[in-house]
């Protein structure tokens, strides 16, 4: 890093556990450098039992910009002084900003998902299918509904899909086997299937050739699902773009600057090489 760290340098961080292979520091530091912002971004490995203490420490240290990653996104709500309506509805906070001594929580995961999709398609009036019913699915469903899509949630455990759909007001729910039987202009995988393995949560034949397919899994960049979708003639978007766009929105919240998307995407790639 060629930047100089001085007395005025702001500290931004992500808290997660285990620290593992987060690419957020690479993306944010590259953006700070490109924009000439005097800040550094570091990762802190915080065990679940220490989350409250970590937040209190961030407040005491005046760390104004704090990202929250797995497994803390739900638990952190209890440690914020204020949580906006979006994060409350999704049930997860991934972005905390210190404002006048108050920790304010919001969520940029949903906007990451919709902006990644909007690289390839409009969402209003489209039929979207979300695979999975965990935290990433909540953010995706919220974002798709915000943008005016019709949303169906399909999950290995259909009961979880039904609960998520009912809570967020989605249009339907079912099992993974239902893909192919429901209309699907936009398909998002939020299950962990395909993560560092050559597997897909759904058979290739169930993917509509006219669909736009986004995989939350970013490692490998070309998952089995995306390869199958491309073979079927569908358009594909790698999970990298979900992460880049959610980080770009964090940067906008924290600095009021437009994010250099390509710089952040390049840093993301290099961090995984
Ligand atoms: P996150 O909060 O990161 O989205 P999560 O809450 O652990 O993660 O959810 C993981 C999702 O991947 C769930 O929808 C899970 O399905 P179940 O609700 O049936 O557990 C899905 N998932 C994980 N392994 C799977 C597999 N082998 N096949 C199909 N779905 C799987």
GROMACS .gro file of N, CA and C in nm, residues 152-259:
model
  324
  152UNK      N    1  -4.064  -1.575  -0.593
  152UNK     CA    2  -4.092  -1.705  -0.532
  152UNK      C    3  -3.964  -1.756  -0.466
  153UNK      N    4  -3.982  -1.817  -0.351
  153UNK     CA    5  -3.868  -1.866  -0.273
  153UNK      C    6  -3.873  -2.018  -0.273
  154UNK      N    7  -3.766  -2.082  -0.319
  154UNK     CA    8  -3.760  -2.228  -0.323
  154UNK      C    9  -3.643  -2.273  -0.236
  155UNK      N   10  -3.668  -2.374  -0.155
  155UNK     CA   11  -3.564  -2.417  -0.062
  155UNK      C   12  -3.570  -2.567  -0.041
  156UNK      N   13  -3.452  -2.625  -0.007
  156UNK     CA   14  -3.446  -2.768   0.025
  156UNK      C   15  -3.550  -2.802   0.133
  157UNK      N   16  -3.558  -2.714   0.234
  157UNK     CA   17  -3.660  -2.729   0.339
  157UNK      C   18  -3.772  -2.631   0.308
  158UNK      N   19  -3.881  -2.676   0.244
  158UNK     CA   20  -3.983  -2.581   0.197
  158UNK      C   21  -4.046  -2.497   0.308
  159UNK      N   22  -4.054  -2.552   0.428
  159UNK     CA   23  -4.113  -2.477   0.539
  159UNK      C   24  -4.040  -2.346   0.565
  160UNK      N   25  -3.906  -2.348   0.552
  160UNK     CA   26  -3.829  -2.224   0.572
  160UNK      C   27  -3.859  -2.124   0.462
  161UNK      N   28  -3.876  -2.176   0.340
  161UNK     CA   29  -3.909  -2.087   0.227
  161UNK      C   30  -4.046  -2.023   0.249
  162UNK      N   31  -4.141  -2.105   0.298
  162UNK     CA   32  -4.276  -2.052   0.322
  162UNK      C   33  -4.273  -1.945   0.430
  163UNK      N   34  -4.196  -1.969   0.535
  163UNK     CA   35  -4.189  -1.872   0.644
  163UNK      C   36  -4.127  -1.740   0.595
  164UNK      N   37  -4.021  -1.753   0.516
  164UNK     CA   38  -3.955  -1.631   0.464
  164UNK      C   39  -4.050  -1.555   0.371
  165UNK      N   40  -4.115  -1.628   0.282
  165UNK     CA   41  -4.206  -1.565   0.186
  165UNK      C   42  -4.321  -1.495   0.258
  166UNK      N   43  -4.374  -1.560   0.362
  166UNK     CA   44  -4.485  -1.499   0.436
  166UNK      C   45  -4.437  -1.374   0.509
  167UNK      N   46  -4.320  -1.381   0.568
  167UNK     CA   47  -4.271  -1.268   0.647
  167UNK      C   48  -4.245  -1.145   0.559
  168UNK      N   49  -4.188  -1.167   0.441
  168UNK     CA   50  -4.151  -1.053   0.357
  168UNK      C   51  -4.257  -1.020   0.251
  169UNK      N   52  -4.360  -1.103   0.242
  169UNK     CA   53  -4.466  -1.073   0.144
  169UNK      C   54  -4.430  -1.115   0.003
  170UNK      N   55  -4.354  -1.223  -0.011
  170UNK     CA   56  -4.322  -1.276  -0.145
  170UNK      C   57  -4.445  -1.348  -0.202
  171UNK      N   58  -4.437  -1.382  -0.331
  171UNK     CA   59  -4.556  -1.431  -0.402
  171UNK      C   60  -4.574  -1.581  -0.396
  172UNK      N   61  -4.475  -1.654  -0.349
  172UNK     CA   62  -4.492  -1.798  -0.342
  172UNK      C   63  -4.368  -1.863  -0.283
  173UNK      N   64  -4.382  -1.991  -0.251
  173UNK     CA   65  -4.270  -2.065  -0.192
  173UNK      C   66  -4.284  -2.212  -0.229
  174UNK      N   67  -4.176  -2.284  -0.221
  174UNK     CA   68  -4.182  -2.426  -0.253
  174UNK      C   69  -4.049  -2.493  -0.233
  175UNK      N   70  -4.033  -2.608  -0.298
  175UNK     CA   71  -3.908  -2.684  -0.286
  175UNK      C   72  -3.821  -2.657  -0.409
  176UNK      N   73  -3.695  -2.698  -0.403
  176UNK     CA   74  -3.604  -2.677  -0.515
  176UNK      C   75  -3.655  -2.745  -0.641
  177UNK      N   76  -3.730  -2.853  -0.622
  177UNK     CA   77  -3.785  -2.927  -0.738
  177UNK      C   78  -3.884  -2.844  -0.819
  178UNK      N   79  -3.936  -2.736  -0.758
  178UNK     CA   80  -4.037  -2.655  -0.829
  178UNK      C   81  -3.976  -2.568  -0.939
  179UNK      N   82  -3.843  -2.550  -0.936
  179UNK     CA   83  -3.782  -2.472  -1.045
  179UNK      C   84  -3.810  -2.546  -1.176
  180UNK      N   85  -3.847  -2.474  -1.276
  180UNK     CA   86  -3.886  -2.540  -1.402
  180UNK      C   87  -4.037  -2.546  -1.413
  181UNK      N   88  -4.107  -2.543  -1.296
  181UNK     CA   89  -4.253  -2.541  -1.298
  181UNK      C   90  -4.308  -2.402  -1.270
  182UNK      N   91  -4.220  -2.309  -1.229
  182UNK     CA   92  -4.267  -2.172  -1.200
  182UNK      C   93  -4.202  -2.076  -1.300
  183UNK      N   94  -4.269  -1.965  -1.334
  183UNK     CA   95  -4.207  -1.871  -1.426
  183UNK      C   96  -4.079  -1.813  -1.367
  184UNK      N   97  -3.977  -1.795  -1.451
  184UNK     CA   98  -3.847  -1.754  -1.397
  184UNK      C   99  -3.770  -1.670  -1.499
  185UNK      N  100  -3.779  -1.537  -1.483
  185UNK     CA  101  -3.696  -1.447  -1.565
  185UNK      C  102  -3.561  -1.424  -1.498
  186UNK      N  103  -3.562  -1.434  -1.365
  186UNK     CA  104  -3.443  -1.402  -1.286
  186UNK      C  105  -3.427  -1.512  -1.181
  187UNK      N  106  -3.309  -1.570  -1.175
  187UNK     CA  107  -3.283  -1.678  -1.079
  187UNK      C  108  -3.163  -1.640  -0.993
  188UNK      N  109  -3.181  -1.648  -0.861
  188UNK     CA  110  -3.068  -1.619  -0.771
  188UNK      C  111  -3.045  -1.739  -0.681
  189UNK      N  112  -2.923  -1.789  -0.679
  189UNK     CA  113  -2.888  -1.892  -0.582
  189UNK      C  114  -2.830  -1.827  -0.458
  190UNK      N  115  -2.895  -1.849  -0.343
  190UNK     CA  116  -2.837  -1.803  -0.217
  190UNK      C  117  -2.802  -1.920  -0.126
  191UNK      N  118  -2.819  -2.043  -0.176
  191UNK     CA  119  -2.775  -2.157  -0.095
  191UNK      C  120  -2.622  -2.163  -0.103
  192UNK      N  121  -2.566  -2.245  -0.015
  192UNK     CA  122  -2.420  -2.258  -0.015
  192UNK      C  123  -2.373  -2.365  -0.113
  193UNK      N  124  -2.466  -2.425  -0.186
  193UNK     CA  125  -2.428  -2.532  -0.279
  193UNK      C  126  -2.343  -2.474  -0.393
  194UNK      N  127  -2.226  -2.535  -0.415
  194UNK     CA  128  -2.136  -2.486  -0.519
  194UNK      C  129  -2.014  -2.416  -0.462
  195UNK      N  130  -2.018  -2.389  -0.331
  195UNK     CA  131  -1.906  -2.321  -0.266
  195UNK      C  132  -1.788  -2.417  -0.259
  196UNK      N  133  -1.686  -2.386  -0.334
  196UNK     CA  134  -1.563  -2.469  -0.342
  196UNK      C  135  -1.595  -2.615  -0.369
  197UNK      N  136  -1.700  -2.639  -0.449
  197UNK     CA  137  -1.733  -2.775  -0.492
  197UNK      C  138  -1.805  -2.764  -0.627
  198UNK      N  139  -1.796  -2.868  -0.707
  198UNK     CA  140  -1.856  -2.861  -0.840
  198UNK      C  141  -1.997  -2.920  -0.837
  199UNK      N  142  -2.085  -2.852  -0.766
  199UNK     CA  143  -2.224  -2.897  -0.751
  199UNK      C  144  -2.317  -2.780  -0.778
  200UNK      N  145  -2.441  -2.812  -0.814
  200UNK     CA  146  -2.543  -2.709  -0.834
  200UNK      C  147  -2.665  -2.747  -0.751
  201UNK      N  148  -2.738  -2.649  -0.700
  201UNK     CA  149  -2.858  -2.682  -0.621
  201UNK      C  150  -2.974  -2.731  -0.706
  202UNK      N  151  -2.967  -2.710  -0.839
  202UNK     CA  152  -3.079  -2.747  -0.927
  202UNK      C  153  -3.026  -2.812  -1.054
  203UNK      N  154  -3.106  -2.899  -1.118
  203UNK     CA  155  -3.060  -2.960  -1.244
  203UNK      C  156  -3.056  -2.857  -1.357
  204UNK      N  157  -2.961  -2.875  -1.448
  204UNK     CA  158  -2.945  -2.780  -1.559
  204UNK      C  159  -3.075  -2.763  -1.638
  205UNK      N  160  -3.147  -2.875  -1.657
  205UNK     CA  161  -3.267  -2.872  -1.742
  205UNK      C  162  -3.376  -2.783  -1.685
  206UNK      N  163  -3.368  -2.753  -1.555
  206UNK     CA  164  -3.473  -2.670  -1.492
  206UNK      C  165  -3.447  -2.521  -1.511
  207UNK      N  166  -3.330  -2.485  -1.566
  207UNK     CA  167  -3.296  -2.342  -1.580
  207UNK      C  168  -3.351  -2.291  -1.713
  208UNK      N  169  -3.434  -2.186  -1.705
  208UNK     CA  170  -3.492  -2.130  -1.827
  208UNK      C  171  -3.384  -2.064  -1.911
  209UNK      N  172  -3.385  -2.088  -2.041
  209UNK     CA  173  -3.280  -2.032  -2.128
  209UNK      C  174  -3.289  -1.880  -2.138
  210UNK      N  175  -3.406  -1.825  -2.105
  210UNK     CA  176  -3.424  -1.679  -2.115
  210UNK      C  177  -3.391  -1.608  -1.983
  211UNK      N  178  -3.351  -1.684  -1.881
  211UNK     CA  179  -3.333  -1.626  -1.748
  211UNK      C  180  -3.199  -1.551  -1.736
  212UNK      N  181  -3.196  -1.459  -1.638
  212UNK     CA  182  -3.069  -1.403  -1.591
  212UNK      C  183  -3.040  -1.472  -1.458
  213UNK      N  184  -2.920  -1.527  -1.445
  213UNK     CA  185  -2.888  -1.609  -1.328
  213UNK      C  186  -2.773  -1.547  -1.250
  214UNK      N  187  -2.799  -1.523  -1.121
  214UNK     CA  188  -2.696  -1.469  -1.030
  214UNK      C  189  -2.668  -1.574  -0.923
  215UNK      N  190  -2.541  -1.603  -0.901
  215UNK     CA  191  -2.503  -1.698  -0.797
  215UNK      C  192  -2.434  -1.622  -0.685
  216UNK      N  193  -2.485  -1.635  -0.562
  216UNK     CA  194  -2.419  -1.569  -0.448
  216UNK      C  195  -2.282  -1.631  -0.422
  217UNK      N  196  -2.266  -1.755  -0.462
  217UNK     CA  197  -2.135  -1.820  -0.445
  217UNK      C  198  -2.035  -1.756  -0.541
  218UNK      N  199  -1.921  -1.709  -0.487
  218UNK     CA  200  -1.823  -1.641  -0.573
  218UNK      C  201  -1.692  -1.719  -0.583
  219UNK      N  202  -1.684  -1.830  -0.513
  219UNK     CA  203  -1.563  -1.911  -0.518
  219UNK      C  204  -1.602  -2.057  -0.537
  220UNK      N  205  -1.587  -2.112  -0.657
  220UNK     CA  206  -1.517  -2.057  -0.773
  220UNK      C  207  -1.600  -1.950  -0.844
  221UNK      N  208  -1.535  -1.865  -0.926
  221UNK     CA  209  -1.609  -1.761  -0.998
  221UNK      C  210  -1.712  -1.820  -1.095
  222UNK      N  211  -1.676  -1.930  -1.159
  222UNK     CA  212  -1.770  -1.997  -1.249
  222UNK      C  213  -1.821  -2.121  -1.182
  223UNK      N  214  -1.931  -2.109  -1.111
  223UNK     CA  215  -1.987  -2.225  -1.041
  223UNK      C  216  -2.053  -2.319  -1.142
  224UNK      N  217  -2.085  -2.438  -1.095
  224UNK     CA  218  -2.157  -2.532  -1.180
  224UNK      C  219  -2.289  -2.470  -1.227
  225UNK      N  220  -2.360  -2.403  -1.134
  225UNK     CA  221  -2.488  -2.341  -1.170
  225UNK      C  222  -2.468  -2.241  -1.285
  226UNK      N  223  -2.367  -2.157  -1.276
  226UNK     CA  224  -2.346  -2.055  -1.381
  226UNK      C  225  -2.304  -2.120  -1.512
  227UNK      N  226  -2.224  -2.225  -1.504
  227UNK     CA  227  -2.183  -2.295  -1.627
  227UNK      C  228  -2.305  -2.361  -1.693
  228UNK      N  229  -2.388  -2.426  -1.609
  228UNK     CA  230  -2.509  -2.489  -1.663
  228UNK      C  231  -2.599  -2.384  -1.726
  229UNK      N  232  -2.614  -2.270  -1.656
  229UNK     CA  233  -2.702  -2.164  -1.707
  229UNK      C  234  -2.650  -2.113  -1.841
  230UNK      N  235  -2.520  -2.092  -1.850
  230UNK     CA  236  -2.462  -2.042  -1.975
  230UNK      C  237  -2.481  -2.144  -2.088
  231UNK      N  238  -2.464  -2.270  -2.056
  231UNK     CA  239  -2.484  -2.376  -2.156
  231UNK      C  240  -2.629  -2.375  -2.207
  232UNK      N  241  -2.722  -2.346  -2.117
  232UNK     CA  242  -2.864  -2.338  -2.155
  232UNK      C  243  -2.895  -2.213  -2.237
  233UNK      N  244  -2.800  -2.119  -2.239
  233UNK     CA  245  -2.823  -1.994  -2.314
  233UNK      C  246  -2.866  -1.879  -2.225
  234UNK      N  247  -2.871  -1.902  -2.093
  234UNK     CA  248  -2.910  -1.796  -2.000
  234UNK      C  249  -2.793  -1.700  -1.980
  235UNK      N  250  -2.826  -1.577  -1.937
  235UNK     CA  251  -2.721  -1.480  -1.904
  235UNK      C  252  -2.679  -1.500  -1.758
  236UNK      N  253  -2.553  -1.485  -1.727
  236UNK     CA  254  -2.505  -1.515  -1.593
  236UNK      C  255  -2.431  -1.396  -1.531
  237UNK      N  256  -2.441  -1.388  -1.399
  237UNK     CA  257  -2.370  -1.284  -1.323
  237UNK      C  258  -2.303  -1.354  -1.205
  238UNK      N  259  -2.173  -1.334  -1.192
  238UNK     CA  260  -2.099  -1.398  -1.083
  238UNK      C  261  -2.126  -1.331  -0.949
  239UNK      N  262  -2.111  -1.409  -0.842
  239UNK     CA  263  -2.135  -1.358  -0.707
  239UNK      C  264  -2.045  -1.242  -0.669
  240UNK      N  265  -1.932  -1.231  -0.737
  240UNK     CA  266  -1.843  -1.116  -0.713
  240UNK      C  267  -1.920  -0.985  -0.719
  241UNK      N  268  -2.011  -0.974  -0.815
  241UNK     CA  269  -2.079  -0.845  -0.835
  241UNK      C  270  -2.175  -0.812  -0.722
  242UNK      N  271  -2.232  -0.915  -0.660
  242UNK     CA  272  -2.316  -0.893  -0.542
  242UNK      C  273  -2.231  -0.826  -0.433
  243UNK      N  274  -2.111  -0.884  -0.410
  243UNK     CA  275  -2.025  -0.831  -0.304
  243UNK      C  276  -1.969  -0.693  -0.339
  244UNK      N  277  -1.932  -0.674  -0.464
  244UNK     CA  278  -1.877  -0.544  -0.506
  244UNK      C  279  -1.984  -0.436  -0.489
  245UNK      N  280  -2.106  -0.464  -0.532
  245UNK     CA  281  -2.211  -0.361  -0.524
  245UNK      C  282  -2.253  -0.335  -0.379
  246UNK      N  283  -2.252  -0.438  -0.294
  246UNK     CA  284  -2.288  -0.407  -0.154
  246UNK      C  285  -2.177  -0.325  -0.088
  247UNK      N  286  -2.052  -0.352  -0.125
  247UNK     CA  287  -1.940  -0.275  -0.070
  247UNK      C  288  -1.943  -0.131  -0.124
  248UNK      N  289  -1.980  -0.117  -0.250
  248UNK     CA  290  -1.989   0.015  -0.312
  248UNK      C  291  -2.093   0.101  -0.241
  249UNK      N  292  -2.204   0.039  -0.202
  249UNK     CA  293  -2.308   0.113  -0.130
  249UNK      C  294  -2.259   0.151   0.011
  250UNK      N  295  -2.183   0.063   0.074
  250UNK     CA  296  -2.124   0.100   0.204
  250UNK      C  297  -2.034   0.222   0.188
  251UNK      N  298  -1.953   0.219   0.085
  251UNK     CA  299  -1.862   0.331   0.060
  251UNK      C  300  -1.939   0.460   0.039
  252UNK      N  301  -2.051   0.450  -0.032
  252UNK     CA  302  -2.133   0.569  -0.057
  252UNK      C  303  -2.192   0.622   0.075
  253UNK      N  304  -2.239   0.531   0.160
  253UNK     CA  305  -2.295   0.571   0.289
  253UNK      C  306  -2.188   0.638   0.375
  254UNK      N  307  -2.069   0.582   0.375
  254UNK     CA  308  -1.964   0.627   0.465
  254UNK      C  309  -1.893   0.753   0.414
  255UNK      N  310  -1.881   0.767   0.282
  255UNK     CA  311  -1.798   0.878   0.230
  255UNK      C  312  -1.874   0.972   0.138
  256UNK      N  313  -1.998   0.938   0.103
  256UNK     CA  314  -2.077   1.017   0.008
  256UNK      C  315  -2.006   1.027  -0.128
  257UNK      N  316  -1.923   0.929  -0.158
  257UNK     CA  317  -1.854   0.926  -0.288
  257UNK      C  318  -1.905   0.808  -0.371
  258UNK      N  319  -1.906   0.827  -0.502
  258UNK     CA  320  -1.943   0.716  -0.591
  258UNK      C  321  -1.827   0.616  -0.596
  259UNK      N  322  -1.856   0.492  -0.584
  259UNK     CA  323  -1.751   0.391  -0.576
  259UNK      C  324  -1.691   0.362  -0.713
   0.00000   0.00000   0.00000
